[in-house]
Tab-separated table of C-alpha atoms and ligand atoms in Angstrom:
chain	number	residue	atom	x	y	z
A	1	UNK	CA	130.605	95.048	110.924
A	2	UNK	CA	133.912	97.111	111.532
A	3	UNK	CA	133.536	98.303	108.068
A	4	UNK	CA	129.921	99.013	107.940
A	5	UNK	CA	130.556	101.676	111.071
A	6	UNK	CA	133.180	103.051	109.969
A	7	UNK	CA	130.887	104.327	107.029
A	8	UNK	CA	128.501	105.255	109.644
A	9	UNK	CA	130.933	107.442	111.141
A	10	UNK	CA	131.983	109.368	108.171
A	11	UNK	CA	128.360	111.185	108.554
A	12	UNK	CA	129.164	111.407	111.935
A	13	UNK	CA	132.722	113.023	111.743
A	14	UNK	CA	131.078	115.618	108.350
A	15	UNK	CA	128.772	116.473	111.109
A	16	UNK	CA	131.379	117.191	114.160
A	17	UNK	CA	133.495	119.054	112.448
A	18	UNK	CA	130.761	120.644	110.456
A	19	UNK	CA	129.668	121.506	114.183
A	20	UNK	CA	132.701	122.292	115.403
A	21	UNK	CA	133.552	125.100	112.821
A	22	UNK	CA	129.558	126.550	112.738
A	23	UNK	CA	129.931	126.573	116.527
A	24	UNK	CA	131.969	129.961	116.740
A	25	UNK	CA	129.708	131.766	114.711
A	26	UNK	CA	126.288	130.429	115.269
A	27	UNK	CA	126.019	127.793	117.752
A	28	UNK	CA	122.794	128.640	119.421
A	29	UNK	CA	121.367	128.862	115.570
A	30	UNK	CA	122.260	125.417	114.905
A	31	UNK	CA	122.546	123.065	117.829
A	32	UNK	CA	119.239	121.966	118.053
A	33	UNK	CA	119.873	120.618	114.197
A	34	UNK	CA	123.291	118.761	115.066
A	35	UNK	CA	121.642	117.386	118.411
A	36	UNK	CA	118.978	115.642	116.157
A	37	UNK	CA	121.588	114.512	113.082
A	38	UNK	CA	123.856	113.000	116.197
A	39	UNK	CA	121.185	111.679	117.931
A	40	UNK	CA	120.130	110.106	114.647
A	41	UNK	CA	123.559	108.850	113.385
A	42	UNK	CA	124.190	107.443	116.972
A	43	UNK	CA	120.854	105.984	116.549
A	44	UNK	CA	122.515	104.591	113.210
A	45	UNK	CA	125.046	103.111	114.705
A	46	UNK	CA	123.110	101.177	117.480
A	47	UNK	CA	120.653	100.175	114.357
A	48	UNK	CA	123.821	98.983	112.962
A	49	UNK	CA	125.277	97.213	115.546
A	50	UNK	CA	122.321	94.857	115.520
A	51	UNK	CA	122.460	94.216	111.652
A	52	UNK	CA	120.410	96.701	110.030
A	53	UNK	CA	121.613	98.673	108.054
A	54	UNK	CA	118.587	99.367	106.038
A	55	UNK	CA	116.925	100.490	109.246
A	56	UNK	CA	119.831	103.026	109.983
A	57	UNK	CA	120.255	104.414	106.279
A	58	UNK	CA	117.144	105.257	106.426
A	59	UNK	CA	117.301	106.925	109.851
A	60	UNK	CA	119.783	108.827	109.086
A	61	UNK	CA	119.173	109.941	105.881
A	62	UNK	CA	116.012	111.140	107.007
A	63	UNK	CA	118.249	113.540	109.618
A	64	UNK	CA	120.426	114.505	106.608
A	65	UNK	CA	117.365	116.019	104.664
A	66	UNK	CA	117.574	118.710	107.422
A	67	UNK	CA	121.011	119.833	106.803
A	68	UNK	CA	121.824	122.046	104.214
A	69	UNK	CA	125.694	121.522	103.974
A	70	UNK	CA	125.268	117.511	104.188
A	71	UNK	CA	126.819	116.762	100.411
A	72	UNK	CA	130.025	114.536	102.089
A	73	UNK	CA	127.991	113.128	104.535
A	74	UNK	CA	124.810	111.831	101.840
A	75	UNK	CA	127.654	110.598	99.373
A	76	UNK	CA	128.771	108.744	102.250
A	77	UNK	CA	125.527	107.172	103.590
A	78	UNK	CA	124.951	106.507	100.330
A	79	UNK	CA	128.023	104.721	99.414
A	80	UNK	CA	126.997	102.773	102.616
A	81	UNK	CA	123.555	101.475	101.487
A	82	UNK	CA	125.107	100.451	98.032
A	83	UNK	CA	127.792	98.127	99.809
A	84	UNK	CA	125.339	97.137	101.401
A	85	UNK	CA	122.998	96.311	98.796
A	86	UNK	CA	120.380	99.002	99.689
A	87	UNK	CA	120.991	99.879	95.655
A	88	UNK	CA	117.545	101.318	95.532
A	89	UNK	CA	118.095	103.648	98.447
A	90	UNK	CA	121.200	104.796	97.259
A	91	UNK	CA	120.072	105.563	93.920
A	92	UNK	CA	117.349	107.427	95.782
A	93	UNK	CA	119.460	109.435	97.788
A	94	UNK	CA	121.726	110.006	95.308
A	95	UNK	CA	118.418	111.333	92.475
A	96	UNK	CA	117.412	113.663	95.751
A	97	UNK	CA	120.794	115.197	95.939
A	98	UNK	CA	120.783	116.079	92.218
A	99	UNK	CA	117.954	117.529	92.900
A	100	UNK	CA	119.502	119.922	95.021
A	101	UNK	CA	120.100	123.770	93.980
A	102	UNK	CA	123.521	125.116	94.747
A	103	UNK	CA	125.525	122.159	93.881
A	104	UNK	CA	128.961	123.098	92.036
A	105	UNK	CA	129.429	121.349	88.679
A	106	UNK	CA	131.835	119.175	90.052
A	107	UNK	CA	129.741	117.512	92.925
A	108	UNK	CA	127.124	117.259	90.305
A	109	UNK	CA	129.907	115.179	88.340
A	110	UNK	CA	130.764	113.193	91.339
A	111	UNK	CA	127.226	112.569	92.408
A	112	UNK	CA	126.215	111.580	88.924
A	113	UNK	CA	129.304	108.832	88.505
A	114	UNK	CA	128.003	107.329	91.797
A	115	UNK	CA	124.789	107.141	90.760
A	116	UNK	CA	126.280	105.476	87.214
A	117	UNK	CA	127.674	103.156	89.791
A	118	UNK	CA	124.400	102.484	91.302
A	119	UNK	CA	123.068	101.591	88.335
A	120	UNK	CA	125.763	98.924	87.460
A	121	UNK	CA	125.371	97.628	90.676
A	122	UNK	CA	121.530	97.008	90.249
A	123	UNK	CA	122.536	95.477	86.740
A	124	UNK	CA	120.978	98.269	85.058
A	125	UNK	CA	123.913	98.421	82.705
A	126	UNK	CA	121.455	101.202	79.796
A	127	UNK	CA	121.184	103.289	82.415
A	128	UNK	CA	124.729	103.310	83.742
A	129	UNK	CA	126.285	103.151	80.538
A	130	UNK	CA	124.124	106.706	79.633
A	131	UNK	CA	125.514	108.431	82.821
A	132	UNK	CA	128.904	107.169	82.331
A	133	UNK	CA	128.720	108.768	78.500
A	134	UNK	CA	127.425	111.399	79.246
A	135	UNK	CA	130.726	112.285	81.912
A	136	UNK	CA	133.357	112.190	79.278
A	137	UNK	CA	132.407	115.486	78.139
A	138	UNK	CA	134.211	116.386	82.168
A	139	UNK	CA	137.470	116.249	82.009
A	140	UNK	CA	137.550	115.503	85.944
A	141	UNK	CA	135.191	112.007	85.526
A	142	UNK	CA	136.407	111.841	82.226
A	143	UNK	CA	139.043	108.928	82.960
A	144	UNK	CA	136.916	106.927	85.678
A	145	UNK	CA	133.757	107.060	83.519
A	146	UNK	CA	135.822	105.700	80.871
A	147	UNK	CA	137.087	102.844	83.187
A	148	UNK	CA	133.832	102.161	83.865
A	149	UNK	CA	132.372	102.371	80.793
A	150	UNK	CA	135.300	99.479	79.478
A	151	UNK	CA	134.151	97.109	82.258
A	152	UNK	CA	130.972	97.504	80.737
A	153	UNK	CA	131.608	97.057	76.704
A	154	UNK	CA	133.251	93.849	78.221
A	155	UNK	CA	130.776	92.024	80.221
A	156	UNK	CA	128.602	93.057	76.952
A	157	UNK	CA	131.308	91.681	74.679
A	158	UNK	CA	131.111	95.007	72.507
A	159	UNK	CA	134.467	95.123	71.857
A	160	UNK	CA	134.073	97.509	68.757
A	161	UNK	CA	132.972	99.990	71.598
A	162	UNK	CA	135.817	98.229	74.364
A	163	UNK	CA	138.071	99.415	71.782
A	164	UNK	CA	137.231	102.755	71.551
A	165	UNK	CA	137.044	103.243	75.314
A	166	UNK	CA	140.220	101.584	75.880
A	167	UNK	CA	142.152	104.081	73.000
A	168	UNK	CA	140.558	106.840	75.571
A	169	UNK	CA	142.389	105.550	78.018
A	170	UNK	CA	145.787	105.741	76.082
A	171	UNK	CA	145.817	101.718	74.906
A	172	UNK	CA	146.468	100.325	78.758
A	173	UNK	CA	143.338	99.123	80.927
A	174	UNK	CA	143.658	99.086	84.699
A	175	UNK	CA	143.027	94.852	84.292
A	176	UNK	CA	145.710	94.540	81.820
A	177	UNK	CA	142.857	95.176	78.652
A	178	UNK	CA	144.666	95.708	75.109
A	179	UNK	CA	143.484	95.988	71.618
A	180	UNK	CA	145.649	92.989	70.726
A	181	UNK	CA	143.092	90.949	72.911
A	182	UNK	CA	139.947	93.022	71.598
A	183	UNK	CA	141.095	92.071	67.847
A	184	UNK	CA	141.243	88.508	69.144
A	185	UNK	CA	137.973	88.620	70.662
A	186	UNK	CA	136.092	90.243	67.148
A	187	UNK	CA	138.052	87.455	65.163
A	188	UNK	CA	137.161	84.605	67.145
A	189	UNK	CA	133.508	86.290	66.866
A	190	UNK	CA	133.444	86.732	63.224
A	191	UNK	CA	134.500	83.015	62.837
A	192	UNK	CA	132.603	81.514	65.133
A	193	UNK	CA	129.271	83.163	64.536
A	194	UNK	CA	129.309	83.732	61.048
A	195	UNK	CA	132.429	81.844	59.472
A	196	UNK	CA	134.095	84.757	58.005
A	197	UNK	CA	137.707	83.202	58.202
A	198	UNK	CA	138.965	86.235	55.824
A	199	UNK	CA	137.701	88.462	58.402
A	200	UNK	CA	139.190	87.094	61.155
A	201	UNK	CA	142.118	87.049	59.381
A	202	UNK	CA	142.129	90.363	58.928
A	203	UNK	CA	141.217	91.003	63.426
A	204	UNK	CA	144.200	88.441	63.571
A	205	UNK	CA	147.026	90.950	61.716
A	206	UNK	CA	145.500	93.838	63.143
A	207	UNK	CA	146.105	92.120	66.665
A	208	UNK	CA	149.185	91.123	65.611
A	209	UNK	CA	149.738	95.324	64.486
A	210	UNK	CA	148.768	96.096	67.996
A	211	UNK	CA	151.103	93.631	69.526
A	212	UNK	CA	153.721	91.461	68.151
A	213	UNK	CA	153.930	89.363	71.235
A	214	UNK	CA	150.253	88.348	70.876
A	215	UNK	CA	149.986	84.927	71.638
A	216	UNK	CA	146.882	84.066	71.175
A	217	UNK	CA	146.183	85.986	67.818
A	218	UNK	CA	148.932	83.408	66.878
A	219	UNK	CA	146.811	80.587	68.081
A	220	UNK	CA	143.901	82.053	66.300
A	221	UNK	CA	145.907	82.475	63.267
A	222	UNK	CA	147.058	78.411	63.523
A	223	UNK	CA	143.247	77.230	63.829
A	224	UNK	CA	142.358	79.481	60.602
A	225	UNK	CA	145.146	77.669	58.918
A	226	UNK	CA	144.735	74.257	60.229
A	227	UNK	CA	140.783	75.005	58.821
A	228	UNK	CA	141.919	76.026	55.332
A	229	UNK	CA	144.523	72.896	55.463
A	230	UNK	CA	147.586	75.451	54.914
A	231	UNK	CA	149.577	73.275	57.673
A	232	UNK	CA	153.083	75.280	56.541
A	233	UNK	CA	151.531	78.720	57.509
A	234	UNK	CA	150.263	76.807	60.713
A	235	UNK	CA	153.283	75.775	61.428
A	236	UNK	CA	154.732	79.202	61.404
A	237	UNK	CA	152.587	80.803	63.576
A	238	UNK	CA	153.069	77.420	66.135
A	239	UNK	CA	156.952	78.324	66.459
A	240	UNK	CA	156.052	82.082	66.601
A	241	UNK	CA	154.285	81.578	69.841
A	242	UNK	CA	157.812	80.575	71.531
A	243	UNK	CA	159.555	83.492	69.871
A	244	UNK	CA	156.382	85.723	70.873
A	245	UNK	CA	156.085	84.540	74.737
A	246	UNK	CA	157.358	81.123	75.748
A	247	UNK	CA	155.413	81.111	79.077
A	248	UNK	CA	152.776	80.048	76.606
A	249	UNK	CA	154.489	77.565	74.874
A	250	UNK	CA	152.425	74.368	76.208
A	251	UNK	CA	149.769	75.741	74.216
A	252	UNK	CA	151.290	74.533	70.737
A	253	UNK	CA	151.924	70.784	71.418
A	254	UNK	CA	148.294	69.925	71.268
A	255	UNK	CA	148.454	70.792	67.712
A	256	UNK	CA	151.663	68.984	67.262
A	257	UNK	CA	149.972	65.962	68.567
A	258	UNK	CA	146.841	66.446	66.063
A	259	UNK	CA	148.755	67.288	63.188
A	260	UNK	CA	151.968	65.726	63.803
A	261	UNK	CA	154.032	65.118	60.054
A	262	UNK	CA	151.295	67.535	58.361
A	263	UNK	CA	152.697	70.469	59.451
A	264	UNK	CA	156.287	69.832	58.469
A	265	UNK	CA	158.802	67.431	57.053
A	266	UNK	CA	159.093	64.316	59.857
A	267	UNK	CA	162.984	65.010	60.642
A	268	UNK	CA	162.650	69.420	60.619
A	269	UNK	CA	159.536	68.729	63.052
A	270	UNK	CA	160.994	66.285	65.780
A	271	UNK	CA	164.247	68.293	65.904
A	272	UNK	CA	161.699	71.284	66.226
A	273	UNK	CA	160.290	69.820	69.327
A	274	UNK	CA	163.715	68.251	70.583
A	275	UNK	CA	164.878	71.799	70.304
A	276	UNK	CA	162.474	73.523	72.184
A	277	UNK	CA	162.480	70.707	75.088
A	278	UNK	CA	165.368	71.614	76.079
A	279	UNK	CA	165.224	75.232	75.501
A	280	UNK	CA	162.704	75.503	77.576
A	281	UNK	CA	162.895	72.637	79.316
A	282	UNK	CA	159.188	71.917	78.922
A	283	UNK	CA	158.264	68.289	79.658
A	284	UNK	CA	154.801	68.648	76.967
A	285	UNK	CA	157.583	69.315	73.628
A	286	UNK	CA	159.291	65.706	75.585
A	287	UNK	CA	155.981	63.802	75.423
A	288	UNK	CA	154.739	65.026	72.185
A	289	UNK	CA	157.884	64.213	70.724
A	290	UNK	CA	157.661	60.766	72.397
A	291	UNK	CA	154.167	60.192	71.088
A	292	UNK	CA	155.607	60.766	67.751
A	293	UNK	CA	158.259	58.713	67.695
A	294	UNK	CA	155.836	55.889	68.892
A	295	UNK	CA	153.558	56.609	66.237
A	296	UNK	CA	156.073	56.025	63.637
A	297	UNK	CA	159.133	54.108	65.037
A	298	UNK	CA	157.003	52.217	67.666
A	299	UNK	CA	156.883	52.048	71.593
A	300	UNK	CA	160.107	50.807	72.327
A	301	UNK	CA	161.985	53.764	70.265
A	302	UNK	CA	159.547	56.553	72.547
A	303	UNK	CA	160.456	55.178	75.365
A	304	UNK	CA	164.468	55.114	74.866
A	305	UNK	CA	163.892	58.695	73.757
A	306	UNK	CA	161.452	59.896	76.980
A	307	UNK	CA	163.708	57.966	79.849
A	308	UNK	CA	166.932	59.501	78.245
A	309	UNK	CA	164.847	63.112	78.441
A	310	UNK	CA	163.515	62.434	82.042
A	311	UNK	CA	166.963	61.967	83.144
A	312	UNK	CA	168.363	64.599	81.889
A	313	UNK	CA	165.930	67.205	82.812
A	314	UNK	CA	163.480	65.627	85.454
A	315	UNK	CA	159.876	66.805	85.802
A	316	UNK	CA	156.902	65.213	87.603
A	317	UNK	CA	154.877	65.696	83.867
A	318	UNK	CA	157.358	64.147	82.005
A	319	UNK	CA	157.903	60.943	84.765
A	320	UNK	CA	154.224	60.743	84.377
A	321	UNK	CA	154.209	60.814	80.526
A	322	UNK	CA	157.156	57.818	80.408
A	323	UNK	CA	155.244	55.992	83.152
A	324	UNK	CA	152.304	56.162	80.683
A	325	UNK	CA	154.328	54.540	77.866
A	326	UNK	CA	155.881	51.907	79.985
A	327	UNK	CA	152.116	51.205	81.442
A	328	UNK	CA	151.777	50.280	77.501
A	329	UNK	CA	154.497	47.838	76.955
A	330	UNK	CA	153.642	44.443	76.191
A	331	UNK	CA	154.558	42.715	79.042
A	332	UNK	CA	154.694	45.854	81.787
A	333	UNK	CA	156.060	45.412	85.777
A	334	UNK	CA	152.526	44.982	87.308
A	335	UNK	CA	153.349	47.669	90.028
A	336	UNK	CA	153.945	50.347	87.256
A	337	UNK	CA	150.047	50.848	87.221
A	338	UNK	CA	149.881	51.819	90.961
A	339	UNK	CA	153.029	53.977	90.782
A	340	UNK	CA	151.330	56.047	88.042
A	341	UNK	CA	147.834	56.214	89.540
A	342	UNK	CA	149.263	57.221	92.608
A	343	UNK	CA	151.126	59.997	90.620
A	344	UNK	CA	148.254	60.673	89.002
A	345	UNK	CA	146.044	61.311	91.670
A	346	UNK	CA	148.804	63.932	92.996
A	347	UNK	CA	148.725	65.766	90.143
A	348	UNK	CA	145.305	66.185	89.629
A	349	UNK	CA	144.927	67.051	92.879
A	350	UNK	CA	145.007	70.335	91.553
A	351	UNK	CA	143.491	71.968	88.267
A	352	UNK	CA	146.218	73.023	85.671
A	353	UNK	CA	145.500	76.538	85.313
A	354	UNK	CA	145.718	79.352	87.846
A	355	UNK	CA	145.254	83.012	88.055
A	356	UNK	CA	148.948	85.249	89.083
A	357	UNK	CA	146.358	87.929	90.338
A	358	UNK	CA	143.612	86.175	92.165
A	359	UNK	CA	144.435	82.188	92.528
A	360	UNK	CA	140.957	81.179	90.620
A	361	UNK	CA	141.701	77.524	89.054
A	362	UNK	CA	140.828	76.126	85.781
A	363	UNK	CA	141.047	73.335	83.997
A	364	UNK	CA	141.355	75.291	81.036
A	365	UNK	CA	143.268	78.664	79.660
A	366	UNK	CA	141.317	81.619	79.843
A	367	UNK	CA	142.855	84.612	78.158
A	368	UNK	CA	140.617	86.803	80.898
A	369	UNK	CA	140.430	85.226	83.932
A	370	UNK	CA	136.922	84.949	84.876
A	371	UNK	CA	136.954	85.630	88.700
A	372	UNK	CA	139.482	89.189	88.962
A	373	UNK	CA	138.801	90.501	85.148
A	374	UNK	CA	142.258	90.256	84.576
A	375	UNK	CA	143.733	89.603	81.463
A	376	UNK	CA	146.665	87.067	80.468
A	377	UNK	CA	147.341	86.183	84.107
A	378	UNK	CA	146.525	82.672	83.777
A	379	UNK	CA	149.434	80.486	83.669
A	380	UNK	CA	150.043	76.650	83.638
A	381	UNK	CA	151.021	74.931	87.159
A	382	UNK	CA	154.136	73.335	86.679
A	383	UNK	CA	152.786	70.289	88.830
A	384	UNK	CA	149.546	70.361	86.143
A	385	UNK	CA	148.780	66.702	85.193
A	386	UNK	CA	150.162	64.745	81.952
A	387	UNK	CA	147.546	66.759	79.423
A	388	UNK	CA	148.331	63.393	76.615
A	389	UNK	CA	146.407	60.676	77.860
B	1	ZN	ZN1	142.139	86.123	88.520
């Protein structure tokens, strides 16, 4: 409610100190004009106060129409109905002002965006997306129209079009948007809908062009493998993702669990992952290693080789992971089973994704996060549960 009259006094202060300057040269002219807009705005207010803020739009706008030098004031009231979800009115008030004669080029511009805004807001994306093209040719909406017009290629998922807005805006969106991440989204599109690996192949290296450090054109570039069974040029791109970003690095075990010996000669693979375990000290390379070993040397072998681990570098995931393998021993400590559901339930207590920018959760990664827009600020919670059951 403090918000909502605040924006009713923005009309109010336009009109004071509209007043207050008009007053040495033609008070007597005017007042009977400001008496009625304050009467009205004050009538706004009181509207307000009682939760209608349809009722006092409308009341005051109707006061506005009376005042010739009311462009600050409209924008305002109008910016008022659209947070509060009057979107019809304030694409109404904002047509009549167009309307208007006098109106420099760059109001025009400004009323024009808003009413581009208007639009989006009443999901009419068309019709915003027109207004918003038709600003670049004004260099002084040029950059916001832009903005807005990248927010909308995404939630459309025309990233051809993304692309082209975001080279507009120098390469750098305001939500952390690159073309690395627009290549990954037309590759995953041209596999996925039509099967054109040799396409997305082609997104994938021009992601890669973009950005060296791009992780997931990487993990893109490992499934296209792993589908065409070249397991050595998966396995390059796997140990490029540590040498790319390593905050991502939980994201290549998985495979190394699938694929395991497929992807590399047994003894070069396990001192792969015993290498990066304790370069990172990531508790996933420990248990995938483990798993390994247990696959091929048996249960006894992963164990001696995930207690050693946990006590050297501790972590909650990696207790959990060797109280997993000791749960499957042939003649396990009864107790065990508690101690690890209890652990268990801790750590899922929680999902095992979150959001840097906003703190939205996920069980999954999500290269944008879906509540702020943002992109790549998802990260893995160190306390995430054991993801090898
Ligand atoms: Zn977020």
């Amino acid at each position: 409610m403090q918000e909502l009259l605040l924006y009713c006094l923005l009309p109010v202060a336009a009109a004071s100190g509209w007043l207050g300057a008009r007053k040495h040269y033609i008070a007597k002219a005017t007042s009977g004009e400001m008496d009625s807009l304050r009467r009205a705005c004050r009538g706004g207010m009181d509207i307000l106060l009682r939760d209608s803020p349809d009722k006092a739009v409308e009341l005051i706008s109707g006061a506005l129409s009376s005042s010739a030098d009311s462009f600050s004031a409209h924008m305002a009231l109008a910016a008022l109905a659209r947070k509060e979800g009057l979107v019809e009115k304030a694409i109404a008030l904002h047509q009549n002002l167009l309307a208007k004669n006098g109106l420099a080029e760059v109001e025009r511009g400004q009323i024009r965006f808003e009413l581009g805004m208007d639009f989006l807001r009443a999901g009419l994306f068309d019709r915003a997306e027109d207004i918003f093209t038709s600003l670049l040719a004004l260099p002084a909406q040029r950059e916001i129209a832009l903005a807005q017009l990248l927010d909308i290629y995404q939630q459309e998922k025309d990233w051809p079009k993304a692309m082209e807005c975001l080279r507009g805006m120098g390469g750098c969106g305001r939500r952390g948007e690159s073309l690395a991440q627009f290549y990954c989204e037309v590759a995953l599109a041209a596999w996925t809908t039509t099967g054109n690996a040799m396409e997305a192949q082609a997104h994938v290296a021009a992601a890669l062009e973009q950005a060296a450090d791009c992780v997931r054109a990487s993990l893109i570039a490992t499934e296209l493998a792993l589908a065409s069974a070249d397991y050595a040029l998966a396995y390059r791109c796997l140990k490029r993702v540590a040498e790319q970003n390593p905050v991502y690095i939980s994201e290549i075990f998985p495979y190394f669990l699938a694929h395991g010996e497929r992807l590399s000669e047994r003894r070069e693979l396990l001192d792969y992952l015993d290498w990066i375990g304790a370069k990172y000290n990531s508790a996933e390379a420990a248990m995938t290693l483990a798993a390994l070993i247990s696959r091929s040397e048996g249960l006894d072998k992963a164990v001696d080789y995930l207690s050693a681990t946990v006590a050297a570098r501790p972590t909650l995931r990696g207790l959990h992971a060797l109280l997993g393998l000791l749960c499957e021993m042939p003649v396990p400590f009864p107790h065990l089973f508690v101690v690890r559901q209890s652990l268990q339930r801790f750590m899922l207590s929680s999902p095992s994704y979150h959001c840097r920018q906003c703190g939205f959760s996920a069980e999954i990664l999500y290269w944008r996060c879906p509540a702020c827009r943002y992109w790549e600020t998802m990260r893995l919670r160190h306390d995430a549960p054991c993801v090898f059951e």
